[in-house]
Coordinates of C-alpha atoms and ligand atoms in Angstrom, one line a residue:
X877 CA 108.8 145.2 82.7
X878 CA 108.2 146.8 79.4
X879 CA 110.3 146.5 76.2
X880 CA 110.3 148.6 73.1
X881 CA 109.1 146.9 69.8
X882 CA 112.7 146.2 68.9
X883 CA 113.4 144.3 72.2
X884 CA 115.2 147.0 74.3
X885 CA 114.3 147.6 77.9
X886 CA 111.9 150.5 78.1
X887 CA 110.7 151.0 81.7
X888 CA 109.2 149.3 84.7
X889 CA 105.5 149.7 85.0
X890 CA 104.3 149.9 88.6
X891 CA 100.6 149.8 89.2
X892 CA 98.8 151.6 92.1
X893 CA 97.9 148.4 93.8
X894 CA 98.9 144.7 93.8
X895 CA 96.4 142.2 92.5
X896 CA 93.9 140.9 95.0
X897 CA 94.7 137.3 94.0
X898 CA 97.5 135.6 92.2
X899 CA 96.3 132.1 91.2
X900 CA 98.7 129.5 89.9
X901 CA 97.6 126.1 88.6
X902 CA 100.7 124.1 89.2
X903 CA 99.4 121.2 86.9
X904 CA 99.4 123.7 84.0
X905 CA 102.9 125.0 84.9
X906 CA 104.2 121.4 85.2
X907 CA 103.0 120.7 81.6
X908 CA 104.5 123.9 80.2
X909 CA 108.0 124.1 78.5
X910 CA 110.7 123.5 81.1
X911 CA 112.8 126.4 79.8
X912 CA 110.1 128.8 81.0
X913 CA 110.3 127.6 84.6
X914 CA 114.1 127.4 84.5
X915 CA 114.2 131.1 83.2
X916 CA 112.0 131.9 86.2
X917 CA 114.6 130.4 88.4
X918 CA 117.2 132.6 86.7
X919 CA 115.1 135.7 87.6
X920 CA 114.6 134.5 91.1
X921 CA 118.3 133.8 91.5
X922 CA 118.9 137.6 91.5
X923 CA 116.3 138.4 94.2
X924 CA 118.4 137.8 97.3
X925 CA 121.6 139.3 96.0
X926 CA 119.8 142.5 94.9
X927 CA 117.8 142.6 98.1
X928 CA 121.0 142.3 100.2
X929 CA 122.8 144.9 98.1
X930 CA 119.9 147.4 98.4
X931 CA 119.8 146.7 102.2
X932 CA 123.6 147.3 102.5
X933 CA 123.3 150.5 100.4
X934 CA 120.2 151.7 102.4
X935 CA 118.7 152.0 99.0
X936 CA 115.0 152.2 98.0
X937 CA 112.5 149.7 96.7
X938 CA 111.0 150.1 93.2
X939 CA 107.6 151.0 94.7
X940 CA 109.2 153.7 96.8
X941 CA 110.4 153.8 100.4
X942 CA 112.8 151.4 102.2
X943 CA 112.5 147.7 102.5
X944 CA 111.9 145.9 105.8
X945 CA 113.1 142.7 107.3
X946 CA 110.3 140.6 105.9
X947 CA 111.2 141.2 102.2
X948 CA 114.9 140.4 102.9
X949 CA 113.9 137.2 104.8
X950 CA 111.7 136.1 101.9
X951 CA 114.5 136.9 99.4
X952 CA 116.8 134.7 101.4
X953 CA 114.3 131.9 101.5
X954 CA 113.9 132.3 97.8
X955 CA 117.6 131.7 97.3
X956 CA 117.7 128.8 99.7
X957 CA 114.8 127.1 98.0
X958 CA 116.4 127.4 94.6
X959 CA 119.6 125.8 95.9
X960 CA 117.6 123.0 97.7
X961 CA 115.0 122.2 95.0
X962 CA 116.1 123.8 91.7
X963 CA 117.8 120.9 90.1
X964 CA 115.3 118.4 91.5
X965 CA 112.5 120.4 90.1
X966 CA 114.1 120.7 86.6
X967 CA 114.6 117.0 86.2
X968 CA 111.1 116.3 87.5
X969 CA 109.6 118.8 85.0
X970 CA 111.5 117.2 82.2
X971 CA 109.2 114.2 82.8
X972 CA 106.1 116.3 83.5
X973 CA 106.2 115.3 87.1
X974 CA 104.6 117.6 89.7
X975 CA 106.7 116.8 92.7
X976 CA 107.0 118.8 96.0
X977 CA 110.3 120.3 94.7
X978 CA 108.4 121.7 91.7
X979 CA 105.7 123.2 94.0
X980 CA 108.5 124.8 96.1
X981 CA 110.2 126.2 93.0
X982 CA 106.9 127.7 91.7
X983 CA 106.5 129.4 95.0
X984 CA 110.1 130.6 95.0
X985 CA 109.8 132.0 91.4
X986 CA 106.6 133.9 92.0
X987 CA 105.7 134.7 95.6
X988 CA 109.1 134.7 97.3
X989 CA 110.9 136.4 94.4
X990 CA 108.0 138.8 93.8
X991 CA 107.7 140.0 97.4
X992 CA 111.4 139.6 97.9
X993 CA 112.3 142.1 95.2
X994 CA 109.3 144.4 95.5
X995 CA 109.7 144.8 99.3
X996 CA 113.5 145.0 99.1
X997 CA 114.8 146.5 95.9
X998 CA 116.7 145.7 92.7
X999 CA 120.4 146.4 92.2
X1000 CA 123.1 145.5 89.6
X1001 CA 121.7 142.2 88.3
X1002 CA 118.5 143.7 86.7
X1003 CA 120.4 146.8 85.6
X1004 CA 122.8 144.6 83.7
X1005 CA 119.8 142.7 82.3
X1006 CA 118.5 146.0 81.0
X1007 CA 121.9 146.8 79.5
X1008 CA 122.0 143.4 77.8
X1009 CA 118.8 144.3 75.9
X1010 CA 120.9 146.8 74.0
X1011 CA 122.6 144.0 72.2
X1012 CA 120.4 142.6 69.4
X1013 CA 122.2 139.2 69.7
X1014 CA 120.6 138.7 73.1
X1015 CA 117.0 139.3 72.0
X1016 CA 116.2 135.6 71.6
X1017 CA 116.9 135.0 75.3
X1018 CA 114.3 135.1 78.1
X1019 CA 114.3 137.8 80.8
X1020 CA 115.3 135.3 83.5
X1021 CA 118.2 133.9 81.4
X1022 CA 119.7 137.4 81.1
X1023 CA 119.0 138.1 84.8
X1024 CA 120.9 134.9 85.7
X1025 CA 124.0 136.2 83.9
X1026 CA 123.4 139.6 85.4
X1027 CA 123.5 138.0 88.8
X1028 CA 126.9 136.5 88.1
X1029 CA 128.2 139.9 86.9
X1030 CA 126.9 141.5 90.2
X1031 CA 128.8 138.8 92.2
X1032 CA 132.0 139.6 90.2
X1033 CA 131.4 143.3 90.8
X1034 CA 131.0 142.7 94.5
X1035 CA 134.0 140.4 94.6
X1036 CA 131.9 137.7 96.2
X1037 CA 133.7 134.8 97.8
X1038 CA 134.8 132.0 95.4
X1039 CA 132.6 129.6 97.3
X1040 CA 129.5 131.7 96.6
X1041 CA 130.5 132.2 92.9
X1042 CA 130.9 128.5 92.5
X1043 CA 127.5 127.8 94.1
X1044 CA 125.8 130.2 91.7
X1045 CA 127.8 129.1 88.6
X1046 CA 127.3 125.4 89.4
X1047 CA 123.5 126.0 89.8
X1048 CA 123.3 127.8 86.5
X1049 CA 125.4 125.2 84.7
X1050 CA 123.3 122.3 86.1
X1051 CA 120.1 124.1 85.1
X1052 CA 121.4 125.2 81.7
X1053 CA 121.1 128.9 82.5
X1054 CA 123.7 131.0 80.6
X1055 CA 127.0 131.6 82.3
X1056 CA 128.7 133.1 79.2
X1057 CA 127.9 135.8 76.7
X1058 CA 128.3 133.1 74.0
X1059 CA 125.3 131.3 75.5
X1060 CA 123.4 134.6 75.4
X1061 CA 124.0 134.8 71.7
X1062 CA 127.2 137.0 71.5
X1063 CA 129.7 134.8 69.7
X1064 CA 132.9 136.8 70.6
X1065 CA 132.4 139.3 73.4
X1066 CA 134.4 142.5 72.7
X1067 CA 135.2 145.2 75.3
X1068 CA 133.1 147.6 73.1
X1069 CA 130.0 145.4 73.5
X1070 CA 130.6 145.1 77.2
X1071 CA 130.9 148.9 77.4
X1072 CA 127.5 149.3 75.5
X1073 CA 125.8 147.1 78.1
X1074 CA 127.6 148.7 81.0
X1075 CA 126.8 152.3 79.9
X1076 CA 123.1 151.3 79.7
X1077 CA 123.2 149.5 83.0
X1078 CA 124.6 152.6 84.7
X1079 CA 121.8 154.9 83.4
X1080 CA 120.9 157.3 86.2
X1081 CA 117.3 156.1 86.4
X1082 CA 118.2 152.4 86.6
X1083 CA 118.8 150.4 89.8
X1084 CA 122.7 150.3 89.8
X1085 CA 122.4 153.0 92.4
X1086 CA 121.3 150.4 94.9
X1087 CA 124.8 148.9 95.0
X1088 CA 126.5 149.7 98.3
X1089 CA 129.5 151.3 96.6
X1090 CA 130.1 153.7 93.7
X1091 CA 129.8 151.8 90.4
X1092 CA 131.2 153.2 87.1
X1093 CA 130.5 151.9 83.6
X1094 CA 134.2 150.8 83.4
X1095 CA 133.7 148.6 86.5
X1096 CA 130.6 147.0 85.0
X1097 CA 132.3 146.4 81.7
X1098 CA 135.2 144.7 83.4
X1099 CA 132.8 142.7 85.6
X1100 CA 131.0 141.5 82.4
X1101 CA 134.3 140.4 80.8
X1102 CA 135.3 138.8 84.1
X1103 CA 132.0 136.9 84.5
X1104 CA 132.1 135.7 80.9
X1105 CA 135.7 134.5 81.5
X1106 CA 134.6 132.7 84.7
X1107 CA 131.7 131.1 82.8
X1108 CA 134.0 129.8 80.1
X1109 CA 136.4 128.5 82.8
X1110 CA 133.8 126.6 84.8
X1111 CA 132.2 125.2 81.6
X1112 CA 135.7 124.2 80.5
X1113 CA 134.9 125.8 77.2
X1114 CA 137.8 127.7 75.8
Ligands
ZN2141 ZN1 113.2 140.1 86.8

């Protein structure tokens, strides 16, 4: 993902071939700032919901063509791994401990999320992330932190069951991933700001088109306001 010098989303850069090897030294990752791995979990959180939406829409993958069953299965495993091991991994990492949960999360954040998205597709969550980069207030936040909030917005847009919303919100709150625009740096979210994000998220060349229903900027702006309100509600922060 490429950004302009002033921090706005520019474009996705796809190379002709995947790397021959992706080598990760988990002892180095375990010694790195925890916020980085948590942000990685925020990015990986979107994978399954975007893969499922693209599948339901019969949409395309970023690399071209349609996704298969394998990508969707890995995206699902990515989500299940986050739910099973995410909190365990975060608390272990805070002590610099390389536990099996940390190993599983590193695999989920990289291989499962990487293949899960590349072989399935992106949808609303990343489009909303890209829209959020229009607000200078959000520039201090990591990619995965904005994607985590974008995932909640996608779930609101889809009218996901309360149970699913609570699972995702609870996960984000436990990990310290942002569930409100205030946590993303926007002190008082206005409808105008939500609309700026929504308009950019619905750009014709972005991945909102992989949602299985017609999405307008007004719907996205309302989902952003709704997700922000839900975040405040579950944080009990009024
Ligand atoms: Zn991402």
